CSV table of C-alpha atoms in Angstrom, one decimal:
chain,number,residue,atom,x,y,z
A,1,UNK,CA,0.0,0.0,0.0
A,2,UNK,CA,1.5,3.9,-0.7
A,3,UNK,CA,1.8,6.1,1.8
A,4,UNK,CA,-1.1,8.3,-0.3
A,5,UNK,CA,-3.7,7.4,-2.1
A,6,UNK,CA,-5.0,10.0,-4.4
A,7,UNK,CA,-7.8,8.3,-6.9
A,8,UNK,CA,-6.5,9.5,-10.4
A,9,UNK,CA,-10.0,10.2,-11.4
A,10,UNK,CA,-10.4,11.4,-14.7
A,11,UNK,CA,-12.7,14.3,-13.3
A,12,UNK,CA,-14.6,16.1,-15.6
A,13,UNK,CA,-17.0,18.9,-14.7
A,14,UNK,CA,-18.5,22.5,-16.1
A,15,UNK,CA,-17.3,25.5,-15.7
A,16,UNK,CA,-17.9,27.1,-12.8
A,17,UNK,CA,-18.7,24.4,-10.5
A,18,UNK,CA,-16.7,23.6,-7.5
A,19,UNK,CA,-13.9,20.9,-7.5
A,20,UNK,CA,-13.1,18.7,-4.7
A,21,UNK,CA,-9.8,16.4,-4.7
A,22,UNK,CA,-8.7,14.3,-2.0
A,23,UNK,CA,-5.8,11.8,-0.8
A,24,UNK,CA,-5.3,10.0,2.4
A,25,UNK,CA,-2.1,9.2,4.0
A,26,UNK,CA,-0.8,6.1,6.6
A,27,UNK,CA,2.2,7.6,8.0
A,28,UNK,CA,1.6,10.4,11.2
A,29,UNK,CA,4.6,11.5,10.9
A,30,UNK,CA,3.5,13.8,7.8
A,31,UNK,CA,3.2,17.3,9.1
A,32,UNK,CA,3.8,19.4,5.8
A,33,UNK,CA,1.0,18.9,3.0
A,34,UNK,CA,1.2,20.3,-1.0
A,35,UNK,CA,-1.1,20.7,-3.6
A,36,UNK,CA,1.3,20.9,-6.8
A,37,UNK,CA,-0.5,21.4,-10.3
A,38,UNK,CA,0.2,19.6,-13.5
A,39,UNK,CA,-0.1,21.1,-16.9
A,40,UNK,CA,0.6,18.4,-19.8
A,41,UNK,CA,4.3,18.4,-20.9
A,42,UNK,CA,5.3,20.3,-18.2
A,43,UNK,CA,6.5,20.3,-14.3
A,44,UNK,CA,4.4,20.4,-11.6
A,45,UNK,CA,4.8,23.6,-9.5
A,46,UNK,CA,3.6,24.6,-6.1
A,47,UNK,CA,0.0,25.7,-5.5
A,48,UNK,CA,-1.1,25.3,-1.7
A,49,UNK,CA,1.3,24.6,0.9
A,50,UNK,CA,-0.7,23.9,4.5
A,51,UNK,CA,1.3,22.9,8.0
A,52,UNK,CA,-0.6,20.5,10.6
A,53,UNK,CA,-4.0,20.4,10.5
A,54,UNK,CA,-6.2,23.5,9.3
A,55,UNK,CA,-7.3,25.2,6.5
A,56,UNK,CA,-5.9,27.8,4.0
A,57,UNK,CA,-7.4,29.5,1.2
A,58,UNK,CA,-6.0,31.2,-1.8
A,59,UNK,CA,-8.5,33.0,-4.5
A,60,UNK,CA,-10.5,30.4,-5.3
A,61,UNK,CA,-8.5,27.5,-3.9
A,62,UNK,CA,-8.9,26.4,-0.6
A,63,UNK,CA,-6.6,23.5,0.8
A,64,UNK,CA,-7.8,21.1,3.9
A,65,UNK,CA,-5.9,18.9,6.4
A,66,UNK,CA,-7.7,16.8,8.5
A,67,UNK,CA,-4.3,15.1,10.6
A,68,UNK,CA,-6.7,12.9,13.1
A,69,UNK,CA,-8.3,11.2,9.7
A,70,UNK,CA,-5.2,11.7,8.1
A,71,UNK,CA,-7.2,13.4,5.0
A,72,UNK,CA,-6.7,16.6,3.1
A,73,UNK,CA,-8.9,18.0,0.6
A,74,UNK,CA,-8.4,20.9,-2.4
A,75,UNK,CA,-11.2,22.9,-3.5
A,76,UNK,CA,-12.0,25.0,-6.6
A,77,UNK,CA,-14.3,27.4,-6.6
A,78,UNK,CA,-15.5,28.7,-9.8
A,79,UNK,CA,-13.7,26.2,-11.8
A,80,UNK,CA,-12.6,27.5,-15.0
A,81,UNK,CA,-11.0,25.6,-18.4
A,82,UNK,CA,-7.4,26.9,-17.6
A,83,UNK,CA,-8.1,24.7,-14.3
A,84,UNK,CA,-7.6,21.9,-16.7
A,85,UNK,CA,-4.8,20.2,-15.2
A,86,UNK,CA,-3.2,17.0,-13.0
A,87,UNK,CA,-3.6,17.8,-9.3
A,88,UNK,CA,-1.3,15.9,-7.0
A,89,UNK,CA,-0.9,15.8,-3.4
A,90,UNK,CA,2.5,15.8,-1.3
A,91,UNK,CA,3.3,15.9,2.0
A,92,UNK,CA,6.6,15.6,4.2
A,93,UNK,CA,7.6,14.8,7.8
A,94,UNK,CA,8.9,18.4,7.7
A,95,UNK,CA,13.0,17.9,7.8
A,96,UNK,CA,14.8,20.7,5.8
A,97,UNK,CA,16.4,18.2,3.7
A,98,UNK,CA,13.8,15.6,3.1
A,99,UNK,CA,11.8,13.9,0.7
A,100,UNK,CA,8.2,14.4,-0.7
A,101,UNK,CA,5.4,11.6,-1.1
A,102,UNK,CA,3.6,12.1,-3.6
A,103,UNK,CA,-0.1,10.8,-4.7
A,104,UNK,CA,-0.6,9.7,-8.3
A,105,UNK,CA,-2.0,12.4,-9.1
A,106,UNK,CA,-6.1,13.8,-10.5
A,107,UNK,CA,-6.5,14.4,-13.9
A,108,UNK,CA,-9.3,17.1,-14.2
A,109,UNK,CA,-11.3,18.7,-16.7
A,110,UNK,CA,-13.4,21.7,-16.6
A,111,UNK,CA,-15.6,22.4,-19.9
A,112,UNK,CA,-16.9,25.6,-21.1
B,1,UNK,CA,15.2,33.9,-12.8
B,2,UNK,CA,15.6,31.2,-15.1
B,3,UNK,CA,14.2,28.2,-14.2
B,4,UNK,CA,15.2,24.6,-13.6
B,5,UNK,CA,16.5,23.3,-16.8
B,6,UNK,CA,17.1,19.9,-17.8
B,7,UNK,CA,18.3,18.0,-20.3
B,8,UNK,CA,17.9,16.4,-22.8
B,9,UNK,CA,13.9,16.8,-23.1
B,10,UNK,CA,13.3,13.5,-24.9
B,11,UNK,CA,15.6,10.5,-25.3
B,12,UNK,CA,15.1,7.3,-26.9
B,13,UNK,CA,17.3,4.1,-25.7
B,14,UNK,CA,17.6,0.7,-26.1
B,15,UNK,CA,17.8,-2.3,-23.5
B,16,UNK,CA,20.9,-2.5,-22.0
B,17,UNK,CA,22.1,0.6,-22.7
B,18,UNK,CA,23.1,3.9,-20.0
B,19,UNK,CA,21.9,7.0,-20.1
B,20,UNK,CA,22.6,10.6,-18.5
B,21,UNK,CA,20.5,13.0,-17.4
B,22,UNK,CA,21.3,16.9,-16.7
B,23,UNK,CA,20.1,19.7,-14.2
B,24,UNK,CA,20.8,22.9,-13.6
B,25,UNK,CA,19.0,23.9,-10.7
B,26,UNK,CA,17.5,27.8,-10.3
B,27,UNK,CA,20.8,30.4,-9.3
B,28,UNK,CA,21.2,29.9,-5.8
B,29,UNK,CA,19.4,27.0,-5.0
B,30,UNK,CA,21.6,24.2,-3.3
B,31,UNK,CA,19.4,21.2,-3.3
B,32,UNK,CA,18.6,19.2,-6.2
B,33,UNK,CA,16.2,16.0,-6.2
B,34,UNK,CA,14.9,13.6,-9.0
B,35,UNK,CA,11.5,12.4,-9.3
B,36,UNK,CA,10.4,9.7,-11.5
B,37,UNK,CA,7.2,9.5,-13.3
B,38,UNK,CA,4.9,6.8,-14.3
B,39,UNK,CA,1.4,6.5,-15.2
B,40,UNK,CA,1.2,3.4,-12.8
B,41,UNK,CA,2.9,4.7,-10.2
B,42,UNK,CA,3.1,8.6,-10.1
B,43,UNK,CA,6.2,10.4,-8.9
B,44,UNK,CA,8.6,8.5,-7.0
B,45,UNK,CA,11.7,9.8,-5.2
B,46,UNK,CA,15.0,9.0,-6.4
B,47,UNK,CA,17.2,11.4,-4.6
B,48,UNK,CA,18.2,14.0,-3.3
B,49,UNK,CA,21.6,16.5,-3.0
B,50,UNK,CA,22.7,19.6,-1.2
B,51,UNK,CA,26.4,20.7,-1.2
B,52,UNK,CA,27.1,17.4,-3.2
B,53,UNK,CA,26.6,15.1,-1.0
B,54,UNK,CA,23.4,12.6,-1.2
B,55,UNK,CA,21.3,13.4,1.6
B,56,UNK,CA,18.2,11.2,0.8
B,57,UNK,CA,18.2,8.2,-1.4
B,58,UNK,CA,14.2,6.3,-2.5
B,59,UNK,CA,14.2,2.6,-2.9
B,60,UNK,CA,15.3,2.4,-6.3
B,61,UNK,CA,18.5,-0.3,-7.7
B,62,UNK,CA,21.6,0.8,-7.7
B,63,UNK,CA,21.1,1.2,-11.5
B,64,UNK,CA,20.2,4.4,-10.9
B,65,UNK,CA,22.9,7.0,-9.4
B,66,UNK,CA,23.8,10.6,-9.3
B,67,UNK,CA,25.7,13.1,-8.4
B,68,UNK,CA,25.8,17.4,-7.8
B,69,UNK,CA,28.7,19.7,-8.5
B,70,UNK,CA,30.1,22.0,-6.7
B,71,UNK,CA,27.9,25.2,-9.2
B,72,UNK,CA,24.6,22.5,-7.7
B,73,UNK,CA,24.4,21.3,-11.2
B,74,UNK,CA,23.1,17.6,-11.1
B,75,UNK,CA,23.6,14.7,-13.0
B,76,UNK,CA,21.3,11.3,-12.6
B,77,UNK,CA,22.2,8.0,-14.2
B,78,UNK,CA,20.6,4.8,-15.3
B,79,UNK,CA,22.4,1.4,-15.9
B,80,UNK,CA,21.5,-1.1,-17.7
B,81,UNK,CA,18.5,0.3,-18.7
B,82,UNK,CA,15.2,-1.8,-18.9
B,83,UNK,CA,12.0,-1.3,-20.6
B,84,UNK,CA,10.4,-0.6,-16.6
B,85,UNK,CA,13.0,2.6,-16.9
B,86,UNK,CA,10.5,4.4,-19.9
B,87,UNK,CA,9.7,7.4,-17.7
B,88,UNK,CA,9.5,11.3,-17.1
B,89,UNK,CA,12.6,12.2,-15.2
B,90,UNK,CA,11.6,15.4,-13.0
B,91,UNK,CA,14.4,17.3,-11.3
B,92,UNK,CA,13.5,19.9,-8.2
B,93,UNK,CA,15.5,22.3,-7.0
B,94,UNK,CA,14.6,24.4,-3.5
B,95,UNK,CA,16.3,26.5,-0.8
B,96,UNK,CA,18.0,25.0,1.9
B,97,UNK,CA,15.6,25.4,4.7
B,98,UNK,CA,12.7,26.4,2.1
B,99,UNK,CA,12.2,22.2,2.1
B,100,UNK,CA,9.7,22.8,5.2
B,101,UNK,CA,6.8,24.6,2.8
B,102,UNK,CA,7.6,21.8,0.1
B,103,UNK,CA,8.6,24.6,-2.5
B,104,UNK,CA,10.1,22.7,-4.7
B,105,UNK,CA,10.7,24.1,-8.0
B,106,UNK,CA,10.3,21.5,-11.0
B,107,UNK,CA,11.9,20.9,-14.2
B,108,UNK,CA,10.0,20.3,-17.2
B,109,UNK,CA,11.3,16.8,-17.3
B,110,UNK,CA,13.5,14.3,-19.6
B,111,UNK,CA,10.9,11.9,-20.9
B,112,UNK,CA,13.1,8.8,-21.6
B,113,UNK,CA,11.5,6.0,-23.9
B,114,UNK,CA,13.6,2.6,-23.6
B,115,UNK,CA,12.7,0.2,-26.4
């Protein structure tokens, strides 16, 4: 079993609705969790960082971490085609040098 | 600021053979880490540098190496390559200390097709 799970979907949904995407972890040691963002043929790159258990919203994202479920959620509000992208979660045990885990990753789609 | 950069983009090998990849992390940066990328499996650590010394190593064979130079350039190699290798090869480069928000910074990848 990985240490996250993140179902790889495909999503699909219209513009303007609201996105949820979500990946559980097994290890409690985790204490730093990522939303990166995938664009075909390119790198991920950062979108929501979040430390512990809270939540923390950006525009029209809002990242989740639920530590005593060991959950976390992303939301989009007001999705929009240029949201059109793989979503994967990461998270750390929060040494400087370290290692991210990654999910596999949720490939969505919004249509105008 | 430029970017990570790697290199070559796209590579094409055969069974057997080795293969080098480059990185040349963003100005200033001092740790460098590889990724690989599957469908099946998603992005798995390979490992990771800082002042070139390996710091972190995933549970890969010891196929797969690298090193960092002392300008944080990195290099990653594959041995004996097998058709299991056929990946997207991410480099990340981040601060030292800047590791705690997870800010990596991503490369656009070497996809590397072994036939």
């Amino acid at each position: 079993q990985k240490e996250v799970e993140q179902d790889p979907g495909p999503l699909s949904v219209p513009e303007g609705a609201i996105v949820s995407l979500n990946c559980t972890y097994s290890n409690s040691a985790f204490q730093y969790f990522m939303w990166y963002r995938q664009y075909s043929r390119k790198g991920p790159e950062l979108l929501m960082y979040t430390y512990s258990s809270g939540n923390k919203e950006d525009g029209r994202f809002t990242a989740q971490v639920d530590k005593s479920s060991k959950y976390i959620s992303l939301f989009i509000r007001d999705s929009q085609p240029s949201d059109s992208a793989t979503y994967l979660c990461a998270m750390n045990r929060g040494s400087t040098l370290g290692r991210l885990y990654f999910g596999r990753g949720t490939q969505l789609t919004v249509w105008p | 600021k430029a970017g990570v950069t790697q290199t070559p983009r796209y590579l094409i090998k055969t069974r057997g053979q080795q293969v080098t990849l480059s990185c040349s992390p963003i100005s200033g940066h001092r740790s460098v880490s590889w990724y690989q990328q599957t469908p099946g499996q998603g992005l798995q650590f390979l490992f990771e540098y800082f002042s070139e010394t390996q710091r972190n190593k995933g549970n890969f064979p010891g196929r797969f190496s690298g090193r960092q130079f002392s300008n944080s350039r990195s290099e990653m190699n594959v041995s004996t390559l097998e058709l299991g290798d056929s990946a997207l090869y991410l480099c990340a480069s981040s601060l030292m200390g800047q590791m705690n928000t997870g800010e990596l910074f991503f490369g656009e990848g070497s996809r590397l097709t072994v036939l």
